[in-house]
mmCIF file of C-alpha atoms in Angstrom:
data_model
loop_
_atom_site.group_PDB
_atom_site.id
_atom_site.type_symbol
_atom_site.label_atom_id
_atom_site.label_comp_id
_atom_site.label_asym_id
_atom_site.label_seq_id
_atom_site.Cartn_x
_atom_site.Cartn_y
_atom_site.Cartn_z
ATOM 1 C CA ASP A 1 11.719 -10.871 12.021
ATOM 2 C CA ALA A 2 10.051 -13.634 10.055
ATOM 3 C CA GLY A 3 7.890 -12.493 7.199
ATOM 4 C CA VAL A 4 4.835 -14.242 5.848
ATOM 5 C CA THR A 5 5.530 -17.926 5.378
ATOM 6 C CA GLN A 6 3.623 -20.184 3.035
ATOM 7 C CA SER A 7 3.770 -23.914 2.521
ATOM 8 C CA PRO A 8 4.345 -25.792 0.401
ATOM 9 C CA THR A 9 6.269 -23.688 -2.132
ATOM 10 C CA HIS A 10 5.380 -25.922 -5.051
ATOM 11 C CA LEU A 11 2.663 -28.491 -5.540
ATOM 12 C CA ILE A 12 1.503 -30.701 -8.385
ATOM 13 C CA LYS A 13 -2.001 -32.151 -8.212
ATOM 14 C CA THR A 14 -4.229 -34.125 -10.526
ATOM 15 C CA ARG A 15 -7.514 -32.747 -11.802
ATOM 16 C CA GLY A 16 -10.340 -33.576 -9.384
ATOM 17 C CA GLN A 17 -8.112 -33.773 -6.316
ATOM 18 C CA HIS A 18 -8.217 -31.573 -3.236
ATOM 19 C CA VAL A 19 -5.443 -29.268 -2.023
ATOM 20 C CA THR A 20 -4.679 -27.432 1.228
ATOM 21 C CA LEU A 21 -2.345 -24.439 1.293
ATOM 22 C CA ARG A 22 -1.025 -22.961 4.515
ATOM 23 C CA CYS A 23 0.029 -19.499 5.636
ATOM 24 C CA SER A 24 1.593 -18.074 8.774
ATOM 25 C CA PRO A 25 1.269 -14.277 9.064
ATOM 26 C CA ILE A 26 3.801 -11.847 10.453
ATOM 27 C CA SER A 27 3.870 -11.981 14.244
ATOM 28 C CA GLY A 28 1.262 -9.624 15.637
ATOM 29 C CA HIS A 29 -0.758 -9.456 12.429
ATOM 30 C CA LYS A 30 -4.352 -10.559 12.789
ATOM 31 C CA SER A 31 -5.524 -10.368 9.184
ATOM 32 C CA VAL A 32 -4.776 -12.874 6.452
ATOM 33 C CA SER A 33 -5.904 -12.582 2.851
ATOM 34 C CA TRP A 34 -5.583 -15.037 -0.009
ATOM 35 C CA TYR A 35 -4.988 -14.126 -3.641
ATOM 36 C CA GLN A 36 -4.701 -16.106 -6.869
ATOM 37 C CA GLN A 37 -2.182 -14.924 -9.450
ATOM 38 C CA VAL A 38 -2.354 -16.417 -12.894
ATOM 39 C CA LEU A 39 0.810 -16.052 -14.967
ATOM 40 C CA GLY A 40 1.073 -12.605 -16.495
ATOM 41 C CA GLN A 41 -1.771 -11.083 -14.471
ATOM 42 C CA GLY A 42 -2.216 -9.210 -11.229
ATOM 43 C CA PRO A 43 -3.315 -11.013 -8.058
ATOM 44 C CA GLN A 44 -7.057 -11.644 -7.683
ATOM 45 C CA PHE A 45 -8.651 -11.505 -4.232
ATOM 46 C CA ILE A 46 -10.090 -14.773 -2.908
ATOM 47 C CA PHE A 47 -10.682 -14.372 0.852
ATOM 48 C CA GLN A 48 -9.861 -12.203 3.825
ATOM 49 C CA TYR A 49 -9.968 -13.324 7.454
ATOM 50 C CA TYR A 50 -9.600 -11.055 10.457
ATOM 51 C CA GLU A 51 -9.704 -12.284 14.036
ATOM 52 C CA LYS A 52 -10.818 -15.694 12.726
ATOM 53 C CA GLU A 53 -13.874 -14.313 10.967
ATOM 54 C CA GLU A 54 -14.377 -14.026 7.220
ATOM 55 C CA ARG A 55 -14.256 -10.356 6.238
ATOM 56 C CA GLY A 56 -14.448 -10.667 2.491
ATOM 57 C CA ARG A 57 -14.881 -13.121 -0.344
ATOM 58 C CA GLY A 58 -13.938 -12.602 -3.968
ATOM 59 C CA ASN A 59 -15.618 -13.927 -7.069
ATOM 60 C CA PHE A 60 -14.485 -17.535 -6.760
ATOM 61 C CA PRO A 61 -16.578 -20.731 -6.794
ATOM 62 C CA ASP A 62 -17.602 -22.598 -3.657
ATOM 63 C CA ARG A 63 -14.827 -25.100 -4.322
ATOM 64 C CA PHE A 64 -12.606 -22.543 -2.635
ATOM 65 C CA SER A 65 -12.787 -22.252 1.152
ATOM 66 C CA ALA A 66 -10.563 -20.972 3.908
ATOM 67 C CA ARG A 67 -10.269 -20.621 7.633
ATOM 68 C CA GLN A 68 -8.151 -18.852 10.214
ATOM 69 C CA PHE A 69 -6.926 -20.478 13.388
ATOM 70 C CA PRO A 70 -6.582 -19.003 16.926
ATOM 71 C CA ASN A 71 -2.868 -18.332 16.275
ATOM 72 C CA TYR A 72 -3.923 -16.337 13.147
ATOM 73 C CA SER A 73 -2.436 -18.820 10.693
ATOM 74 C CA SER A 74 -4.681 -19.762 7.818
ATOM 75 C CA GLU A 75 -5.515 -22.512 5.369
ATOM 76 C CA LEU A 76 -6.895 -22.248 1.859
ATOM 77 C CA ASN A 77 -8.677 -25.325 0.574
ATOM 78 C CA VAL A 78 -9.604 -26.031 -3.011
ATOM 79 C CA ASN A 79 -11.785 -29.012 -3.909
ATOM 80 C CA ALA A 80 -12.327 -30.732 -7.243
ATOM 81 C CA LEU A 81 -9.294 -29.108 -8.830
ATOM 82 C CA LEU A 82 -9.537 -27.906 -12.405
ATOM 83 C CA LEU A 83 -6.713 -27.245 -14.839
ATOM 84 C CA GLY A 84 -7.608 -23.561 -14.607
ATOM 85 C CA ASP A 85 -6.778 -23.538 -10.893
ATOM 86 C CA SER A 86 -3.095 -23.692 -11.805
ATOM 87 C CA ALA A 87 -1.636 -20.460 -10.442
ATOM 88 C CA LEU A 88 0.515 -18.846 -7.789
ATOM 89 C CA TYR A 89 -1.489 -18.623 -4.561
ATOM 90 C CA LEU A 90 -0.439 -15.729 -2.378
ATOM 91 C CA CYS A 91 -1.095 -15.064 1.261
ATOM 92 C CA ALA A 92 -1.028 -11.493 2.554
ATOM 93 C CA SER A 93 -0.664 -10.486 6.189
ATOM 94 C CA SER A 94 -1.923 -7.207 7.640
ATOM 95 C CA PRO A 95 -1.904 -5.771 11.153
ATOM 96 C CA LEU A 96 -5.486 -4.559 10.866
ATOM 97 C CA GLY A 97 -8.630 -5.777 9.207
ATOM 98 C CA THR A 98 -9.218 -2.907 6.876
ATOM 99 C CA ASN A 99 -7.506 -0.636 4.444
ATOM 100 C CA THR A 100 -3.946 -0.967 5.561
ATOM 101 C CA GLU A 101 -0.626 -2.218 4.272
ATOM 102 C CA ALA A 102 -0.446 -5.873 3.271
ATOM 103 C CA PHE A 103 2.713 -7.972 3.139
ATOM 104 C CA PHE A 104 2.817 -10.974 0.855
ATOM 105 C CA GLY A 105 4.470 -14.338 1.244
ATOM 106 C CA GLN A 106 6.477 -15.989 -1.520
ATOM 107 C CA GLY A 107 3.427 -17.922 -2.651
ATOM 108 C CA THR A 108 2.575 -21.521 -3.416
ATOM 109 C CA ARG A 109 2.896 -22.514 -7.059
ATOM 110 C CA LEU A 110 0.053 -24.961 -7.763
ATOM 111 C CA THR A 111 0.091 -26.959 -10.972
ATOM 112 C CA VAL A 112 -2.953 -29.058 -11.846
ATOM 113 C CA VAL A 113 -2.364 -31.774 -14.434
ATOM 114 C CA GLN B 1 -14.401 -5.193 -15.269
ATOM 115 C CA GLN B 2 -10.921 -4.019 -14.390
ATOM 116 C CA GLN B 3 -11.222 -1.735 -11.364
ATOM 117 C CA VAL B 4 -7.682 -0.420 -11.728
ATOM 118 C CA LYS B 5 -6.162 0.160 -15.163
ATOM 119 C CA GLN B 6 -2.379 0.180 -15.476
ATOM 120 C CA SER B 7 -0.071 1.280 -18.269
ATOM 121 C CA PRO B 8 2.239 0.669 -19.965
ATOM 122 C CA GLN B 9 2.308 -3.116 -20.085
ATOM 123 C CA SER B 10 6.079 -3.059 -20.523
ATOM 124 C CA LEU B 11 8.764 -0.415 -20.194
ATOM 125 C CA ILE B 12 12.435 -0.279 -21.126
ATOM 126 C CA VAL B 13 14.584 2.405 -19.516
ATOM 127 C CA GLN B 14 18.297 3.191 -19.606
ATOM 128 C CA LYS B 15 20.249 2.987 -16.364
ATOM 129 C CA GLY B 16 20.005 6.307 -14.560
ATOM 130 C CA GLY B 17 16.764 7.251 -16.285
ATOM 131 C CA ILE B 18 13.297 7.817 -14.848
ATOM 132 C CA SER B 19 10.695 5.049 -15.023
ATOM 133 C CA ILE B 20 7.065 6.159 -14.942
ATOM 134 C CA ILE B 21 4.106 3.806 -14.532
ATOM 135 C CA ASN B 22 0.540 5.043 -14.543
ATOM 136 C CA CYS B 23 -2.702 3.798 -13.030
ATOM 137 C CA ALA B 24 -6.287 4.983 -13.230
ATOM 138 C CA TYR B 25 -9.364 4.053 -11.254
ATOM 139 C CA GLU B 26 -13.094 4.742 -11.395
ATOM 140 C CA ASN B 27 -14.370 3.969 -7.913
ATOM 141 C CA THR B 28 -14.082 7.127 -5.818
ATOM 142 C CA ALA B 29 -14.508 5.039 -2.670
ATOM 143 C CA PHE B 30 -10.925 3.799 -3.022
ATOM 144 C CA ASP B 31 -8.801 5.427 -0.349
ATOM 145 C CA TYR B 32 -5.565 3.484 -0.142
ATOM 146 C CA PHE B 33 -3.198 3.029 -3.091
ATOM 147 C CA PRO B 34 -0.087 0.830 -2.748
ATOM 148 C CA TRP B 35 2.534 -0.120 -5.296
ATOM 149 C CA TYR B 36 4.121 -3.548 -5.306
ATOM 150 C CA GLN B 37 7.312 -4.884 -6.907
ATOM 151 C CA GLN B 38 7.458 -8.517 -7.930
ATOM 152 C CA PHE B 39 10.438 -10.548 -9.102
ATOM 153 C CA PRO B 40 9.927 -13.830 -10.996
ATOM 154 C CA GLY B 41 8.909 -16.664 -8.689
ATOM 155 C CA LYS B 42 8.469 -14.348 -5.701
ATOM 156 C CA GLY B 43 5.541 -12.742 -3.955
ATOM 157 C CA PRO B 44 4.828 -9.022 -4.410
ATOM 158 C CA ALA B 45 6.787 -6.719 -2.105
ATOM 159 C CA LEU B 46 5.247 -3.488 -0.853
ATOM 160 C CA LEU B 47 7.191 -0.509 -2.203
ATOM 161 C CA ILE B 48 5.270 2.576 -1.249
ATOM 162 C CA ALA B 49 1.656 3.571 -0.645
ATOM 163 C CA ILE B 50 -0.421 6.732 -0.554
ATOM 164 C CA ARG B 51 -3.793 7.927 0.693
ATOM 165 C CA PRO B 52 -5.802 10.528 -1.246
ATOM 166 C CA ASP B 53 -5.317 13.305 1.281
ATOM 167 C CA VAL B 54 -1.806 13.933 -0.111
ATOM 168 C CA SER B 55 -0.718 14.577 -3.702
ATOM 169 C CA GLU B 56 2.771 13.143 -3.517
ATOM 170 C CA LYS B 57 4.805 10.772 -1.380
ATOM 171 C CA LYS B 58 8.497 10.057 -1.737
ATOM 172 C CA GLU B 59 10.576 7.240 -0.295
ATOM 173 C CA GLY B 60 14.135 7.100 -1.543
ATOM 174 C CA ARG B 61 14.129 6.809 -5.334
ATOM 175 C CA PHE B 62 10.409 5.974 -5.438
ATOM 176 C CA THR B 63 7.703 8.644 -5.661
ATOM 177 C CA ILE B 64 3.933 8.313 -5.950
ATOM 178 C CA SER B 65 2.070 11.190 -7.572
ATOM 179 C CA PHE B 66 -1.674 11.253 -6.899
ATOM 180 C CA ASN B 67 -4.298 13.242 -8.783
ATOM 181 C CA LYS B 68 -7.614 12.821 -6.998
ATOM 182 C CA SER B 69 -9.680 14.862 -9.478
ATOM 183 C CA ALA B 70 -8.376 12.851 -12.429
ATOM 184 C CA LYS B 71 -8.568 9.579 -10.477
ATOM 185 C CA GLN B 72 -5.027 8.744 -11.482
ATOM 186 C CA PHE B 73 -1.824 7.908 -9.684
ATOM 187 C CA SER B 74 1.640 7.098 -10.875
ATOM 188 C CA LEU B 75 4.928 5.616 -9.713
ATOM 189 C CA HIS B 76 8.169 7.367 -10.580
ATOM 190 C CA ILE B 77 11.459 5.526 -10.149
ATOM 191 C CA MET B 78 14.339 7.960 -10.231
ATOM 192 C CA ASP B 79 17.880 6.937 -11.219
ATOM 193 C CA SER B 80 16.604 3.552 -12.403
ATOM 194 C CA GLN B 81 19.002 0.648 -11.852
ATOM 195 C CA PRO B 82 19.238 -2.817 -13.447
ATOM 196 C CA GLY B 83 18.217 -4.257 -10.074
ATOM 197 C CA ASP B 84 14.876 -2.445 -10.464
ATOM 198 C CA SER B 85 14.012 -4.743 -13.383
ATOM 199 C CA ALA B 86 10.825 -6.434 -12.183
ATOM 200 C CA THR B 87 7.060 -6.353 -12.596
ATOM 201 C CA TYR B 88 5.274 -3.496 -10.843
ATOM 202 C CA PHE B 89 1.647 -3.574 -9.766
ATOM 203 C CA CYS B 90 -0.534 -0.738 -8.610
ATOM 204 C CA ALA B 91 -3.469 -1.553 -6.364
ATOM 205 C CA ALA B 92 -6.358 0.084 -4.578
ATOM 206 C CA SER B 93 -8.587 -0.689 -1.614
ATOM 207 C CA MET B 94 -11.469 0.917 0.249
ATOM 208 C CA ALA B 95 -12.260 0.810 3.942
ATOM 209 C CA PRO B 96 -15.706 -0.820 3.861
ATOM 210 C CA SER B 97 -14.399 -3.856 2.001
ATOM 211 C CA GLY B 98 -11.742 -4.781 4.518
ATOM 212 C CA ASN B 99 -8.307 -5.357 3.103
ATOM 213 C CA GLN B 100 -9.384 -6.456 -0.373
ATOM 214 C CA PHE B 101 -6.987 -5.077 -2.962
ATOM 215 C CA TYR B 102 -7.833 -4.549 -6.608
ATOM 216 C CA PHE B 103 -4.628 -4.913 -8.628
ATOM 217 C CA GLY B 104 -3.654 -3.492 -11.974
ATOM 218 C CA THR B 105 -2.456 -5.800 -14.730
ATOM 219 C CA GLY B 106 1.218 -5.109 -14.093
ATOM 220 C CA THR B 107 4.109 -3.377 -15.849
ATOM 221 C CA SER B 108 7.234 -5.291 -16.757
ATOM 222 C CA LEU B 109 10.188 -2.917 -16.287
ATOM 223 C CA THR B 110 13.571 -3.601 -17.842
ATOM 224 C CA VAL B 111 16.464 -1.295 -16.988
ATOM 225 C CA ILE B 112 19.291 -1.540 -19.505
ATOM 226 C CA PRO B 113 22.840 -1.071 -18.136
#
């Protein structure tokens, strides 16, 4: 069975640019969450989507947005990139929308220069 | 404010020994507590999880001990192996907030052969 897949695996962007990260959840899972992991720290929650609706939003600026498609895949968009946005962006897939196990993808390593 | 506090930051254990990582939380609304293992350049992998209606859960060499009154939980890795060398994160979530996980700061475990 395929796990959570994220693309691309690595990305280098220039400050001020826009980036789109993609995630495909485990088959049958309807919830996708996005996390930012800065080197040496634990993941920080950005967004959760369940059945294409936003279920939660972390303490991130409006430059961050996301959406979930009818096939439950998801995109995370970040506008006006800052150097501080450099991090590992993780997608987590869950079968349910609340309080259940979450399975992470390998992440997208974003470097902003 | 760190919702989940994790210690120690790093841990060195001899092969065959017991590794113990501790976490503490303040919010009594948390009701799901997973542990994740992360290797460099990879996404976190779910190891084991517990809900507060039980005091202990064991899966293979991994055991979670949960103390609801003290608001603490810990991961015990029995017969630690060099392949267990990784960063371990505790996390917590609560039903009303969907599948938003609050992660600890991580423990870097090194198992010496």
